Tab-separated table of C-alpha atoms in Angstrom:
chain	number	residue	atom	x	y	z
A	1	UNK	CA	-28.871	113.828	55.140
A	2	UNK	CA	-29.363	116.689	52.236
A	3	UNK	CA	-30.176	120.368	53.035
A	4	UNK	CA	-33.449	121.262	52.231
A	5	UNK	CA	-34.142	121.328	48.517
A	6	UNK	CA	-33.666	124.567	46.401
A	7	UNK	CA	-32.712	126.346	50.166
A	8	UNK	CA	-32.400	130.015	49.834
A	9	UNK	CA	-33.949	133.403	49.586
A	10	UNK	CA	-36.426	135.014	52.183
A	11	UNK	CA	-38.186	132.215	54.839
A	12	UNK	CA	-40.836	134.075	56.926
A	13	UNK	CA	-40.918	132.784	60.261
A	14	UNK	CA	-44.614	132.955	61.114
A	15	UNK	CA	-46.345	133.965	63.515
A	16	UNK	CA	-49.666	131.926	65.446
A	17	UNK	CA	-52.735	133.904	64.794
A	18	UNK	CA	-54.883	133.703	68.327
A	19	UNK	CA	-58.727	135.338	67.781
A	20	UNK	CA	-59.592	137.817	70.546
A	21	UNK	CA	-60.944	134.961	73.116
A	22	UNK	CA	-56.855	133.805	72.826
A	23	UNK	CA	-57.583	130.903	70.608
A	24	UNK	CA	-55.570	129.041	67.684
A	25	UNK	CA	-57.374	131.095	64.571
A	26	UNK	CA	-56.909	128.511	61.956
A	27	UNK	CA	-58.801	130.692	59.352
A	28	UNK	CA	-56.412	133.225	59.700
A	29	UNK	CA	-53.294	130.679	59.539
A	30	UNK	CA	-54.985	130.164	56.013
A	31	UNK	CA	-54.574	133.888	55.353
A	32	UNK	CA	-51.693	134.346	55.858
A	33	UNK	CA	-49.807	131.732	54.545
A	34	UNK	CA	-52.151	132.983	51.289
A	35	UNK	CA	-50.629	136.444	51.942
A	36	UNK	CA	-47.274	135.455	52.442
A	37	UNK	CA	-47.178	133.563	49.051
A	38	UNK	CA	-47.746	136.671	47.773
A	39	UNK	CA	-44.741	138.219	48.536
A	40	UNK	CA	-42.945	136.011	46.919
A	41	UNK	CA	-40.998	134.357	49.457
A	42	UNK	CA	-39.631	131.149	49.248
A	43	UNK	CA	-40.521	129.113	52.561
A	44	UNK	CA	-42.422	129.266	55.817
A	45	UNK	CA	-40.799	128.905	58.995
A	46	UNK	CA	-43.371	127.822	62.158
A	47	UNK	CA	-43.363	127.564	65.963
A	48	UNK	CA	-40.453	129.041	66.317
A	49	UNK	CA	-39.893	132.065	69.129
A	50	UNK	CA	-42.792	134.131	66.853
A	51	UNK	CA	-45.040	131.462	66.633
A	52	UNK	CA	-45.105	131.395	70.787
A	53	UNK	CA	-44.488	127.791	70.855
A	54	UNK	CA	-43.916	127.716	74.399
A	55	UNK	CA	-47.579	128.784	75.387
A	56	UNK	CA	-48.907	126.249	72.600
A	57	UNK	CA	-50.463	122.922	74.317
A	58	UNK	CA	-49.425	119.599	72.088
A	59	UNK	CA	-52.693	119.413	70.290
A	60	UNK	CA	-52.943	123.058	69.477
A	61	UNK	CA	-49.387	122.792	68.299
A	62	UNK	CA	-49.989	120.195	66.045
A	63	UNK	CA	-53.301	122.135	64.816
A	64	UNK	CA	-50.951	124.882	63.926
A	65	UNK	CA	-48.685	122.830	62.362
A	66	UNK	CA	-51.042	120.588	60.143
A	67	UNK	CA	-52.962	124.216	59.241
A	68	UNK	CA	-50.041	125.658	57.847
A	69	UNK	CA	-48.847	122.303	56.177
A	70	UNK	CA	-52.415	121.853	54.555
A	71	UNK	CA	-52.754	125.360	53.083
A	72	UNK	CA	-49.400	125.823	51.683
A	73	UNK	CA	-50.014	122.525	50.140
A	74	UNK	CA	-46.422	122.376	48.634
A	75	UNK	CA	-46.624	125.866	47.158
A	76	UNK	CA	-43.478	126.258	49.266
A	77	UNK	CA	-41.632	123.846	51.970
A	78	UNK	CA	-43.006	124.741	55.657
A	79	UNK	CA	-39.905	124.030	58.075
A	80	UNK	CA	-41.427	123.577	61.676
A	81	UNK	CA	-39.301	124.788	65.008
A	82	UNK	CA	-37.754	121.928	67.741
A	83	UNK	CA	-36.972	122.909	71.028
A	84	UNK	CA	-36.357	120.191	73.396
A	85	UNK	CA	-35.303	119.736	76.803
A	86	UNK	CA	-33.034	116.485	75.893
A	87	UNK	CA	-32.433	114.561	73.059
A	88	UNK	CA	-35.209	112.207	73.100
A	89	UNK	CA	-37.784	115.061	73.129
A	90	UNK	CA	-36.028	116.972	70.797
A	91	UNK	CA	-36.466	113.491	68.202
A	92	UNK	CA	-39.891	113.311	69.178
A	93	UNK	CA	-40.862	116.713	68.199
A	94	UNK	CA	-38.625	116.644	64.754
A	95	UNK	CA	-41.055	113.315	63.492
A	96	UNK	CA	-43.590	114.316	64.771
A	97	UNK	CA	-43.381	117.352	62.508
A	98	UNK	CA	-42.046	115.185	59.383
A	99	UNK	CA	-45.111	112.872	60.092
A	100	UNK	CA	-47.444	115.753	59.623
A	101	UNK	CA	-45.792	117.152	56.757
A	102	UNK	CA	-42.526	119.052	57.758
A	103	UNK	CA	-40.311	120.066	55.012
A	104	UNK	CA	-37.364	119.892	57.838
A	105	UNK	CA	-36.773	121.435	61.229
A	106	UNK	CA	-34.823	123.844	62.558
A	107	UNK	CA	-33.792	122.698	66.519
A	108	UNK	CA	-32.385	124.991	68.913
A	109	UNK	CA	-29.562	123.651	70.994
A	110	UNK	CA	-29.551	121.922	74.579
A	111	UNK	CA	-29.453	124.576	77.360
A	112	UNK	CA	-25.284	124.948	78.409
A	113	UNK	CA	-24.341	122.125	76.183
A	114	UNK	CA	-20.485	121.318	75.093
A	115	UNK	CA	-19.082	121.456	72.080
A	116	UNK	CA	-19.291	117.916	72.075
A	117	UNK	CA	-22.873	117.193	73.430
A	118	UNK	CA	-23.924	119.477	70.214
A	119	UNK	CA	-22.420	117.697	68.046
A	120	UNK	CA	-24.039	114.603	69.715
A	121	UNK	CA	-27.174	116.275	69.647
A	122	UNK	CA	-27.760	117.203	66.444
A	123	UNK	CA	-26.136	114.106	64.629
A	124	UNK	CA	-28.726	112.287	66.673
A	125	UNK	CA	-31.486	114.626	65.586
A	126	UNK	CA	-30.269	114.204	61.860
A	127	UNK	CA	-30.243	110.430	62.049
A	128	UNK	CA	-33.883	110.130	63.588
A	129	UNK	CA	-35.399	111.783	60.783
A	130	UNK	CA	-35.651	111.680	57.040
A	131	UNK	CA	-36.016	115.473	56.415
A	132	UNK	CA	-33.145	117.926	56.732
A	133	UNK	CA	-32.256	119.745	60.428
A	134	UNK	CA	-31.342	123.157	60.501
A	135	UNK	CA	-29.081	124.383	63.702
A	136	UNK	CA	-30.923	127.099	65.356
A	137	UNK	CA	-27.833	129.292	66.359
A	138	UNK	CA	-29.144	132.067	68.325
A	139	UNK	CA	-27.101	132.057	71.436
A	140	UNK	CA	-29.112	135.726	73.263
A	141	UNK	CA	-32.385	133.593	73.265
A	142	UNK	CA	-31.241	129.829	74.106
A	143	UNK	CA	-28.126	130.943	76.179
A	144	UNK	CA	-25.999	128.288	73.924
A	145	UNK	CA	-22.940	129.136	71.788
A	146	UNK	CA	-22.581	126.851	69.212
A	147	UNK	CA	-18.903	127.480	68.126
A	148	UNK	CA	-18.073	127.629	63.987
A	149	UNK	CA	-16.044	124.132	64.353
A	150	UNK	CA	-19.147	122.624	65.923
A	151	UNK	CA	-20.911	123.579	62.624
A	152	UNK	CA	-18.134	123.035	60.260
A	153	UNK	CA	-17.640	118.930	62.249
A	154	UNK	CA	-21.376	119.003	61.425
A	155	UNK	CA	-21.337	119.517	57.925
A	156	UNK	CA	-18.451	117.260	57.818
A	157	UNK	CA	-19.683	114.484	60.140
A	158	UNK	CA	-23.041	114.821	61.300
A	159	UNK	CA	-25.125	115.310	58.093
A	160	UNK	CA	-26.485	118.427	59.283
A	161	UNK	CA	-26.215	120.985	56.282
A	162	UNK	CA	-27.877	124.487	57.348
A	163	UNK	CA	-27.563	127.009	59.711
A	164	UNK	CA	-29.809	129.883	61.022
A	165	UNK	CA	-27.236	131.790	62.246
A	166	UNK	CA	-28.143	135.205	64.825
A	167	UNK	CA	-25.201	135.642	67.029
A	168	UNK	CA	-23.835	139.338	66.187
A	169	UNK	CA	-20.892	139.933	64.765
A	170	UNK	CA	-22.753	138.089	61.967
A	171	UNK	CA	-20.670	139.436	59.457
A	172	UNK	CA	-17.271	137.450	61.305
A	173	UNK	CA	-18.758	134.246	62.180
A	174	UNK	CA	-20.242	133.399	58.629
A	175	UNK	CA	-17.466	133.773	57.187
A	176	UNK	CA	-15.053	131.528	59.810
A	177	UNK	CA	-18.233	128.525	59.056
A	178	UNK	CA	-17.106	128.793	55.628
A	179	UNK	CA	-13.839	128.674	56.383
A	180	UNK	CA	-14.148	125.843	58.585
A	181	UNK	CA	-16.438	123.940	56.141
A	182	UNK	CA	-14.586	124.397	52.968
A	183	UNK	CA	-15.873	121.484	50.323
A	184	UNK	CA	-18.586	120.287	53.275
A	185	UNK	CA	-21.893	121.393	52.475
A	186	UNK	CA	-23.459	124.346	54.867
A	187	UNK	CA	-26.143	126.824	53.746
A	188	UNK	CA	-26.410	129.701	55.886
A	189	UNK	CA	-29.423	131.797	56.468
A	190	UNK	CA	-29.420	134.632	58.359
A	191	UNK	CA	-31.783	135.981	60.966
A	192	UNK	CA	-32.058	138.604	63.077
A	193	UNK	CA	-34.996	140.576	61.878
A	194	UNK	CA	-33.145	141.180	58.688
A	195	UNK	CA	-30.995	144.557	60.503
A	196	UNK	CA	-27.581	143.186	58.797
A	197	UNK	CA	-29.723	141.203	56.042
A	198	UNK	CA	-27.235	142.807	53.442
A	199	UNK	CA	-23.848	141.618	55.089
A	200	UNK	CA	-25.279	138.671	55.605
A	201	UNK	CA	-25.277	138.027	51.817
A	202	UNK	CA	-22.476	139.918	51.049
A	203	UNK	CA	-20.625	137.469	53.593
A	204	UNK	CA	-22.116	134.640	51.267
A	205	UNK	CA	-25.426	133.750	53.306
A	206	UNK	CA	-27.887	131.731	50.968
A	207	UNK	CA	-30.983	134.070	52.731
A	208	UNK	CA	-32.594	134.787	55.467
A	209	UNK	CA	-34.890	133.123	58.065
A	210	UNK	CA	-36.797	135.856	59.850
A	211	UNK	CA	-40.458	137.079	60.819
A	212	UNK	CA	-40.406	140.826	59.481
A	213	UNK	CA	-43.886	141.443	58.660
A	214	UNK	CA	-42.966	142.996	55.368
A	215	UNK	CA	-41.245	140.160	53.624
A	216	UNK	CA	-41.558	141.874	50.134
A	217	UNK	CA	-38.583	144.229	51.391
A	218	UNK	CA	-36.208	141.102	51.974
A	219	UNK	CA	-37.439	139.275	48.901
A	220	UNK	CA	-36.259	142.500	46.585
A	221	UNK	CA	-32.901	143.202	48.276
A	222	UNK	CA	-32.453	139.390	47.853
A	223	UNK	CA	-33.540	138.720	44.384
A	224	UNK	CA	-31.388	142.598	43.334
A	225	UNK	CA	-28.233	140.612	45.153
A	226	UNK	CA	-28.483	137.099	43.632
A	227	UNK	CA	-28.769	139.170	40.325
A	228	UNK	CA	-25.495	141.036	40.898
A	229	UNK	CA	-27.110	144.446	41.451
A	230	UNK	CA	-25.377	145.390	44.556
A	231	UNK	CA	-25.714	148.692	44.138
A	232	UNK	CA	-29.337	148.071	43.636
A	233	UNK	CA	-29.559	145.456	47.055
A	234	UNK	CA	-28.017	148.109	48.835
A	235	UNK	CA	-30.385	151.065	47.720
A	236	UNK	CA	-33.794	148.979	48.609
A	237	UNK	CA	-31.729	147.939	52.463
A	238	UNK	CA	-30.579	151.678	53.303
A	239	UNK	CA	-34.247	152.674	51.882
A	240	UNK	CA	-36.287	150.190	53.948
A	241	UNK	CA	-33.504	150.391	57.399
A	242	UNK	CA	-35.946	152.468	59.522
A	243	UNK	CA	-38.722	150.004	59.530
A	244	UNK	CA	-36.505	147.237	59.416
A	245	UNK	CA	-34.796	148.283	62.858
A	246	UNK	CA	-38.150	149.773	64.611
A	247	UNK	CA	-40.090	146.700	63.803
A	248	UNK	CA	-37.138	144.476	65.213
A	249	UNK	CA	-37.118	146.050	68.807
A	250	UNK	CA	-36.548	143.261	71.893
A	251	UNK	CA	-39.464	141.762	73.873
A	252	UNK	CA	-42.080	144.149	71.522
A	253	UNK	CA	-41.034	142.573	68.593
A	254	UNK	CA	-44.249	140.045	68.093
A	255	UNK	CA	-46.743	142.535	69.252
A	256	UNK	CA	-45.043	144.563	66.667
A	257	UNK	CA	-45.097	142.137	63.836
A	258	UNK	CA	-48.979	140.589	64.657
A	259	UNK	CA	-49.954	144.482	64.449
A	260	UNK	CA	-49.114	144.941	60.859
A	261	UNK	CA	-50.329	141.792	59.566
A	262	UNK	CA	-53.506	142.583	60.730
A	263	UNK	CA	-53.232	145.909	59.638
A	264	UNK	CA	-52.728	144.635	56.354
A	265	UNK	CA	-55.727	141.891	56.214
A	266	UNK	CA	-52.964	139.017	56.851
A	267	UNK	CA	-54.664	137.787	60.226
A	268	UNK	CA	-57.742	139.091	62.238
A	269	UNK	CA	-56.248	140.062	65.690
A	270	UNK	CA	-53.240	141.119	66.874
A	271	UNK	CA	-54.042	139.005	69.997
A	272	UNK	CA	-50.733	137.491	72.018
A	273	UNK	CA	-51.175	135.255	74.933
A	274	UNK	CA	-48.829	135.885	78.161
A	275	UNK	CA	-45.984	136.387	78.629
A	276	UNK	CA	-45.394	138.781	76.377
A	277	UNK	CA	-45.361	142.826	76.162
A	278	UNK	CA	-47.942	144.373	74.182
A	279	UNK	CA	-48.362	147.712	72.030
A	280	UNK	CA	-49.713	151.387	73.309
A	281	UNK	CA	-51.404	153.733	71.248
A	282	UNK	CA	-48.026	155.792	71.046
A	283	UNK	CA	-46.455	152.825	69.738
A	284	UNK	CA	-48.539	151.971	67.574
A	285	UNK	CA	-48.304	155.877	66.186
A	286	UNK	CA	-44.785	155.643	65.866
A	287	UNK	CA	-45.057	152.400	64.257
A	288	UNK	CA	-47.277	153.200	61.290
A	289	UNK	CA	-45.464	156.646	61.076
A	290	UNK	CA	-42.241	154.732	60.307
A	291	UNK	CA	-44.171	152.666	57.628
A	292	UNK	CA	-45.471	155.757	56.036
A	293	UNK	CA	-41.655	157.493	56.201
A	294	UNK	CA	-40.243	154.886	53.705
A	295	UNK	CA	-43.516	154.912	51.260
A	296	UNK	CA	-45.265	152.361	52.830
A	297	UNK	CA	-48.773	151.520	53.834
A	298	UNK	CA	-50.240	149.434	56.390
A	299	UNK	CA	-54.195	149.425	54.696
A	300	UNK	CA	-53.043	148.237	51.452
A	301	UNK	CA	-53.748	145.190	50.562
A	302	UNK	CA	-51.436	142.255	49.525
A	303	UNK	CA	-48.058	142.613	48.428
A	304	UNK	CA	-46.979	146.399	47.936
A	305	UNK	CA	-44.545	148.015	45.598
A	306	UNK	CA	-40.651	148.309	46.946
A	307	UNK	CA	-39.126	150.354	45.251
């Protein structure tokens, strides 16, 4: 198993557009993978915690999936999110997204697993598939810690060359997995709603994996870094920080993010479906006050200017 071809720079995880009767809005899955494109990012990430996979049924979630697949239409790879409760349903999901067009998958781990069930896991995951898996390391949300030496044995062993990596320090744990790894092949992407997006590359992260609905932020401090403009990388980050952190608040997060892409024309609600906490007027004032404090607008369409 290979990671994903030409894997780095600025995946957007997506999120699932719902119309205002709480259904799949596959016209505006069209838009906004149109819109994304735009910003110039290099993949699409799907049905992941954003994309509210867990209040998908099976045939909507392969609707989203083969929407997504169809209109990127290999503009730019579309990895799909895996979530299972064992390791037979976690297989099932991964071909069933490489059957409908899956560039790869990224898999969260098994609820409490050992060091050595992940291993097991994801080798088995890797070897039922013909498209690269991505470990989903994001220990606050799936209540797993997958340790460095369970991805470095990976990389070695398993044929399982990426990592989305979100447990804080960030800074400390990429660099042990490239200790650990040392000739093995591991790309590591970061996550996190792009708050340590800098340190992350700094630390030697290929890019970043996350759904901040203003991807043409992360695209220029990426592109100013893989240039060797650090200064520059640095300048557009401490610039862009306040939106970055308000927009990346716990359990308000989607609302958050489905509220500026239809402020900006992405998608045509901001509908969620429960669970999930939703925006108040004040928010939403505070919210478009921050975009307008760092030079930003939320009526302008397409991709804007970062300066």
């Amino acid at each position: 198993m290979t990671p994903p071809t030409d894997a780095h720079g600025v995946y957007t995880i997506c999120p699932t557009p719902f119309d205002d009767a709480l259904q799949v809005d596959t016209d505006s899955i069209r838009s906004l993978v149109d819109f994304l494109l735009e910003t110039g990012v290099k993949g699409l990430a799907v049905l992941g915690f954003l994309g509210e996979l867990h209040k998908l049924s099976n045939a909507e979630r392969r609707l989203v999936l083969r929407t997504f697949v169809q209109q990127a239409d290999g503009r730019v790879p579309v990895w799909v999110g895996v979530r299972g409760l064992g390791i037979a349903s976690a297989i099932e999901q991964a071909r069933e997204a490489q059957d409908l067009g899956a560039a790869a998958v990224f898999a969260a781990p098994l609820d409490n697993a050992t060091d050595a069930l992940l291993f097991d896991y994801y080798k088995a995951v890797a070897d039922a598939v013909d498209i690269p898996v991505v470990i989903h390391d994001f220990p606050d949300s799936f209540g797993t810690e997958i340790r460095p030496e369970v991805v470095a044995r990976l990389a070695r062993e398993g044929g399982v060359h990426a990592v989305k990596m979100e447990e804080p320090p960030v800074g400390q744990k990429i660099t042990r997995i490239r200790e650990l790894c040392g000739d093995a092949r591991m790309e590591i992407f970061g996550g996190l709603g792009g708050v340590y997006f800098l340190e992350e590359l700094q630390r030697g992260a290929v890019g970043t994996m996350t759904g901040f609905a203003f991807p043409e932020i992360l695209v220029a401090i990426y592109e100013r870094h893989a240039a060797g403009d650090e200064a520059g990388a640095a300048a557009i980050f401490d610039r862009y920080c306040p939106l970055i952190r308000y927009e990346f608040q716990p359990k308000i997060g989607l609302a958050l993010r489905k509220y500026v892409y239809q402020r900006r024309g992405a998608i045509r609600s901001h509908a969620l479906r429960s669970p999930g906490m939703r925006i108040d007027p004040v928010t939403a004032a505070e919210l478009e006050a921050t975009v307008r404090r760092v030079g930003l607008a939320l009526d302008a369409s397409g991709a804007q200017r970062v300066a």
